Short mmCIF file of C-alpha atoms in Angstrom, two decimals:
data_model
loop_
_atom_site.label_atom_id
_atom_site.label_comp_id
_atom_site.label_asym_id
_atom_site.label_seq_id
_atom_site.Cartn_x
_atom_site.Cartn_y
_atom_site.Cartn_z
CA MET A 1 103.14 94.54 102.87
CA THR A 2 105.30 95.42 99.10
CA SER A 3 108.42 96.22 99.14
CA ILE A 4 107.38 100.18 97.93
CA ASP A 5 105.98 99.34 100.99
CA ALA A 6 108.00 98.76 102.91
CA ARG A 7 110.36 100.58 102.12
CA ARG A 8 108.53 104.35 102.76
CA ASP A 9 107.88 103.14 105.62
CA VAL A 10 111.56 102.52 106.38
CA PHE A 11 112.47 106.24 104.85
CA ARG A 12 109.62 107.80 106.95
CA ARG A 13 110.40 105.66 110.43
CA LEU A 14 114.47 106.92 109.65
CA HIS A 15 113.39 110.58 110.12
CA GLU A 16 112.10 110.52 113.72
CA SER A 17 115.20 109.58 115.24
CA GLY A 18 119.09 109.33 115.50
CA CYS A 19 120.76 110.85 111.90
CA PHE A 20 121.65 108.93 108.82
CA VAL A 21 123.63 109.42 105.68
CA ALA A 22 121.11 109.18 102.26
CA PRO A 23 124.39 109.29 99.51
CA ASN A 24 123.40 110.05 96.52
CA PRO A 25 124.01 108.35 92.99
CA TRP A 26 123.11 108.53 89.58
CA ASP A 27 123.22 105.69 87.31
CA ARG A 28 121.87 101.74 88.30
CA GLY A 29 125.27 100.88 89.36
CA SER A 30 126.78 103.37 91.67
CA ALA A 31 122.92 102.66 93.13
CA VAL A 32 124.05 99.31 93.70
CA ILE A 33 126.86 99.68 95.04
CA LEU A 34 125.79 101.99 97.18
CA GLU A 35 122.70 100.14 99.25
CA ARG A 36 125.43 96.95 99.52
CA LEU A 37 128.24 98.65 100.95
CA GLY A 38 124.92 99.15 103.89
CA PHE A 39 123.36 102.57 103.44
CA ARG A 40 120.12 102.51 104.41
CA ALA A 41 118.41 104.65 101.95
CA LEU A 42 119.41 106.96 98.74
CA ALA A 43 119.26 110.19 97.23
CA SER A 44 118.93 110.65 93.53
CA SER A 45 120.71 113.88 91.95
CA SER A 46 119.58 115.86 89.62
CA ALA A 47 123.94 117.12 88.61
CA GLY A 48 124.99 113.47 89.29
CA PHE A 49 122.38 111.98 86.75
CA ALA A 50 122.91 114.32 84.54
CA PHE A 51 126.45 114.44 83.76
CA SER A 52 126.22 110.61 83.42
CA ARG A 53 124.10 112.17 80.14
CA GLY A 54 126.67 114.03 79.08
CA LEU A 55 124.16 117.94 80.06
CA THR A 56 124.77 120.46 82.36
CA ASP A 57 124.10 120.62 86.15
CA SER A 58 120.49 123.12 84.58
CA ALA A 59 116.66 122.35 85.72
CA LEU A 60 116.79 122.27 81.46
CA ALA A 61 118.51 119.60 81.34
CA LEU A 62 116.93 116.80 81.41
CA ASP A 63 112.71 116.81 80.58
CA ARG A 64 110.34 115.07 83.47
CA ALA A 65 110.31 111.82 81.59
CA ALA A 66 113.99 111.33 81.28
CA VAL A 67 114.32 112.02 85.49
CA LEU A 68 110.99 109.85 85.86
CA ASP A 69 112.82 107.32 84.07
CA HIS A 70 115.42 107.60 86.24
CA LEU A 71 113.54 107.66 89.32
CA ARG A 72 112.74 104.24 88.10
CA ASP A 73 115.27 102.84 87.71
CA LEU A 74 116.91 103.57 91.11
CA VAL A 75 114.28 101.71 92.48
CA ALA A 76 114.07 98.85 90.55
CA ALA A 77 117.38 98.14 90.66
CA THR A 78 117.69 99.14 94.66
CA THR A 79 115.24 97.28 97.69
CA VAL A 80 116.65 100.69 99.84
CA PRO A 81 114.34 103.48 100.04
CA VAL A 82 115.11 106.06 96.77
CA ASN A 83 114.54 109.93 97.71
CA ALA A 84 113.91 111.86 94.61
CA ASP A 85 116.02 115.64 93.48
CA TYR A 86 113.07 116.81 92.25
CA GLN A 87 114.21 120.21 91.42
CA ALA A 88 111.78 123.00 91.08
CA GLY A 89 108.83 120.36 90.86
CA TYR A 90 109.16 120.35 86.39
CA GLY A 91 106.30 123.44 86.50
CA ASP A 92 105.97 127.06 87.78
CA ASP A 93 101.88 127.18 88.83
CA PRO A 94 101.26 124.57 91.52
CA ARG A 95 99.08 122.74 89.54
CA ALA A 96 101.91 121.76 87.93
CA VAL A 97 104.05 120.62 90.21
CA ALA A 98 100.18 118.63 91.35
CA GLU A 99 100.77 116.96 88.84
CA SER A 100 104.88 115.85 88.40
CA VAL A 101 104.75 115.17 91.96
CA ARG A 102 101.70 112.48 91.13
CA LEU A 103 104.40 110.79 88.79
CA CYS A 104 106.73 110.71 90.97
CA VAL A 105 105.27 109.02 93.01
CA GLU A 106 104.36 106.49 91.00
CA THR A 107 107.94 106.12 90.45
CA GLY A 108 107.58 104.29 94.74
CA ILE A 109 110.31 106.83 96.26
CA GLY A 110 109.94 106.07 99.60
CA GLY A 111 110.91 110.45 99.03
CA LEU A 112 110.91 113.64 97.17
CA SER A 113 112.61 116.89 97.37
CA ILE A 114 110.73 120.22 95.33
CA GLU A 115 112.78 123.52 95.85
CA ASP A 116 112.01 127.67 95.55
CA ALA A 117 114.84 128.19 92.77
CA THR A 118 113.02 129.89 89.49
CA GLY A 119 115.99 129.21 87.22
CA ASP A 120 115.81 132.92 86.10
CA VAL A 121 118.69 134.84 86.80
CA ALA A 122 116.92 138.01 87.54
CA ALA A 123 113.82 137.07 90.03
CA PRO A 124 116.32 133.56 91.49
CA LEU A 125 113.74 132.29 94.02
CA PHE A 126 109.80 132.13 94.34
CA PRO A 127 108.52 134.10 96.07
CA LEU A 128 107.04 133.41 99.40
CA ASP A 129 103.78 133.31 98.11
CA VAL A 130 103.81 131.22 95.98
CA ALA A 131 107.26 129.32 96.39
CA VAL A 132 104.16 128.32 99.28
CA ALA A 133 101.49 127.35 97.45
CA ARG A 134 103.88 124.99 94.53
CA LEU A 135 104.49 123.64 98.49
CA ARG A 136 101.15 122.49 98.95
CA ALA A 137 100.17 121.67 96.50
CA ALA A 138 102.55 118.72 96.32
CA ARG A 139 101.15 117.66 100.50
CA GLU A 140 97.66 118.38 98.80
CA ALA A 141 98.66 115.07 95.82
CA ILE A 142 101.09 113.91 97.68
CA ASP A 143 98.18 112.73 100.90
CA ALA A 144 95.62 111.49 97.37
CA SER A 145 98.08 109.34 96.29
CA PRO A 146 96.79 105.51 96.37
CA GLY A 147 98.42 103.20 99.01
CA SER A 148 101.72 103.61 100.49
CA GLY A 149 102.41 107.06 98.32
CA ARG A 150 100.34 108.63 100.86
CA HIS A 151 103.24 108.18 103.17
CA VAL A 152 105.75 109.28 100.67
CA VAL A 153 108.45 112.44 102.69
CA LEU A 154 107.95 115.42 101.28
CA THR A 155 110.69 117.93 101.64
CA ALA A 156 111.09 121.41 100.69
CA ARG A 157 114.79 122.95 99.80
CA ALA A 158 115.18 126.91 100.28
CA GLU A 159 117.70 127.52 97.63
CA CYS A 160 118.67 131.00 98.71
CA HIS A 161 122.38 129.89 99.84
CA LEU A 162 122.80 128.23 96.28
CA VAL A 163 121.10 131.19 93.68
CA GLY A 164 123.19 134.65 95.56
CA HIS A 165 120.82 135.89 98.20
CA PRO A 166 121.50 138.78 99.67
CA ASP A 167 121.26 137.75 103.51
CA PRO A 168 120.55 133.67 103.28
CA LEU A 169 120.78 132.39 106.43
CA PRO A 170 117.49 135.26 107.80
CA GLU A 171 115.86 133.94 103.89
CA SER A 172 116.25 130.14 104.36
CA ILE A 173 114.34 130.30 107.97
CA ALA A 174 112.38 132.70 107.57
CA ARG A 175 110.81 130.30 104.04
CA LEU A 176 111.72 126.84 105.99
CA ARG A 177 109.56 127.78 108.65
CA ALA A 178 107.26 128.63 106.23
CA TYR A 179 107.23 125.57 103.71
CA ALA A 180 106.82 123.30 106.76
CA ALA A 181 103.25 124.97 107.87
CA ALA A 182 102.22 124.53 104.64
CA GLY A 183 103.10 120.42 105.22
CA ALA A 184 106.67 119.46 104.13
CA ASP A 185 107.97 116.66 105.96
CA VAL A 186 110.97 117.70 106.22
CA LEU A 187 113.43 121.01 105.39
CA PHE A 188 116.56 122.05 103.94
CA ALA A 189 118.48 124.78 103.15
CA PRO A 190 122.02 123.10 100.73
CA GLY A 191 124.52 125.00 100.83
CA LEU A 192 126.00 126.22 104.35
CA ARG A 193 129.75 125.18 104.89
CA ASP A 194 129.63 126.18 109.02
CA ALA A 195 128.63 124.08 112.18
CA GLU A 196 126.87 127.96 113.48
CA SER A 197 124.72 127.73 110.08
CA MET A 198 123.89 124.57 110.22
CA ARG A 199 122.57 124.74 113.46
CA ALA A 200 120.50 127.61 113.80
CA VAL A 201 118.16 126.89 110.28
CA ILE A 202 117.87 122.76 112.51
CA GLU A 203 116.89 125.17 116.11
CA ALA A 204 115.01 127.59 114.48
CA VAL A 205 112.22 124.82 112.44
CA ALA A 206 112.26 122.29 115.25
CA PRO A 207 111.05 119.85 115.33
CA LYS A 208 111.10 119.18 112.30
CA PRO A 209 113.72 117.10 111.08
CA VAL A 210 116.43 118.44 108.29
CA ASN A 211 118.31 117.67 105.43
CA VAL A 212 122.30 118.57 105.38
CA LEU A 213 123.95 118.67 102.76
CA VAL A 214 127.74 118.38 102.79
CA GLY A 215 129.13 117.69 99.66
CA ALA A 216 132.81 119.65 99.63
CA SER A 217 135.74 119.15 102.67
CA LEU A 218 133.55 121.27 105.34
CA GLY A 219 136.08 119.91 108.39
CA LEU A 220 132.60 117.97 109.15
CA ARG A 221 132.00 114.57 110.02
CA VAL A 222 128.91 112.50 110.34
CA SER A 223 129.16 112.65 114.15
CA ASP A 224 129.50 116.37 114.61
CA VAL A 225 126.27 117.47 112.04
CA ALA A 226 124.60 114.18 113.56
CA ALA A 227 125.46 116.43 117.57
CA LEU A 228 124.06 119.47 115.64
CA GLY A 229 120.55 118.10 115.02
CA ALA A 230 120.47 116.94 111.47
CA ARG A 231 118.79 114.48 110.74
CA ARG A 232 119.79 113.13 107.12
CA ILE A 233 123.04 114.47 105.94
CA SER A 234 123.00 114.32 101.95
CA VAL A 235 126.08 114.77 99.20
CA GLY A 236 124.97 115.68 96.33
CA SER A 237 127.18 115.43 92.64
CA ALA A 238 130.07 115.09 94.77
CA PHE A 239 130.17 111.26 94.78
CA ALA A 240 129.68 112.09 91.00
CA ARG A 241 132.10 114.20 90.90
CA VAL A 242 134.79 111.94 93.23
CA ALA A 243 134.38 109.19 89.96
CA TRP A 244 134.73 111.73 87.39
CA SER A 245 137.50 113.60 89.02
CA ALA A 246 139.32 110.68 89.11
CA PHE A 247 138.22 109.88 84.91
CA LEU A 248 139.99 113.12 84.84
CA ALA A 249 142.73 112.58 86.41
CA SER A 250 143.90 109.15 84.63
CA ALA A 251 142.96 110.99 81.38
CA LYS A 252 144.24 113.55 81.13
CA GLU A 253 147.22 111.68 82.61
CA VAL A 254 147.50 109.02 79.44
CA LEU A 255 146.77 111.81 76.55
CA ALA A 256 149.71 114.27 78.11
CA SER A 257 152.33 111.73 79.42
CA GLY A 258 151.18 107.53 77.96
CA ASP A 259 151.45 106.83 81.41
CA PHE A 260 149.30 103.98 82.34
CA GLY A 261 150.24 104.57 86.44
CA SER A 262 147.31 105.80 87.07
CA PHE A 263 145.30 102.27 86.27
CA ASP A 264 147.88 101.12 89.23
CA GLY A 265 145.92 99.09 91.65
CA LEU A 266 142.61 99.63 90.10
CA PRO A 267 139.96 96.52 91.04
CA SER A 268 140.15 94.18 88.47
CA THR A 269 136.93 93.43 85.97
CA HIS A 270 135.82 89.90 87.97
CA GLU A 271 136.53 92.35 91.06
CA MET A 272 133.43 95.20 89.93
CA SER A 273 131.62 92.53 88.07
CA ARG A 274 130.93 91.05 91.68
CA TRP A 275 129.24 94.04 93.06
CA PHE A 276 126.85 93.20 90.68
CA GLU A 277 126.45 89.27 91.04
#
């Protein structure tokens, strides 16, 4: 079994029971450190990667080629499974989504997510029948992949909470149930802000595993989300924003007051280098 085969097997088995955290690195260095800290799987962050390139968090900011290069970089830098934040599959129609998914599987990822947001303010979600057709095309592309590519985990995302749907929870549940029937392995409704809504989604789509996004301080610990029945927890761009927040605060302090106090307690260059030996 090759390293990629083994990672895909590990990633699939991680979803069978219990709950694990798949944090979101934004570049090669953050991926290496997260693995060495002991996380068993990682997930890319489209926003975190965009910020590292000086771009906004938009599906239009990063083209497919750049994202595929980024995924290859994360896979090459680590030995744990990597799940791809693959936005809306870089194509509107099912055929385009299938081709994008085929290319994504070739990077060596252990899983990928496809969302149902259009990027159009006037019509922010694909109609359900179209969204299901796109998800089914992604499933078929994975199933047609050679070797362990057939075992790549497909996550379906209902973006209702993030695009301002007027009744996001029931709409998310309806969509996720349809996506499960279309072949999704894992279900994901980003934007849930409390235990009650998380539990509602998890119970509504059981026994399918659910990924829960915790990208803010919600008053919940990993153990709390696990107790609700979630299989996977991701943090989206939160770790990237933690890093950017510290950088911004330090730079502003130097500019405003000339004070270098924010450098107190920093690891030395040698100490940082040891993470990458």
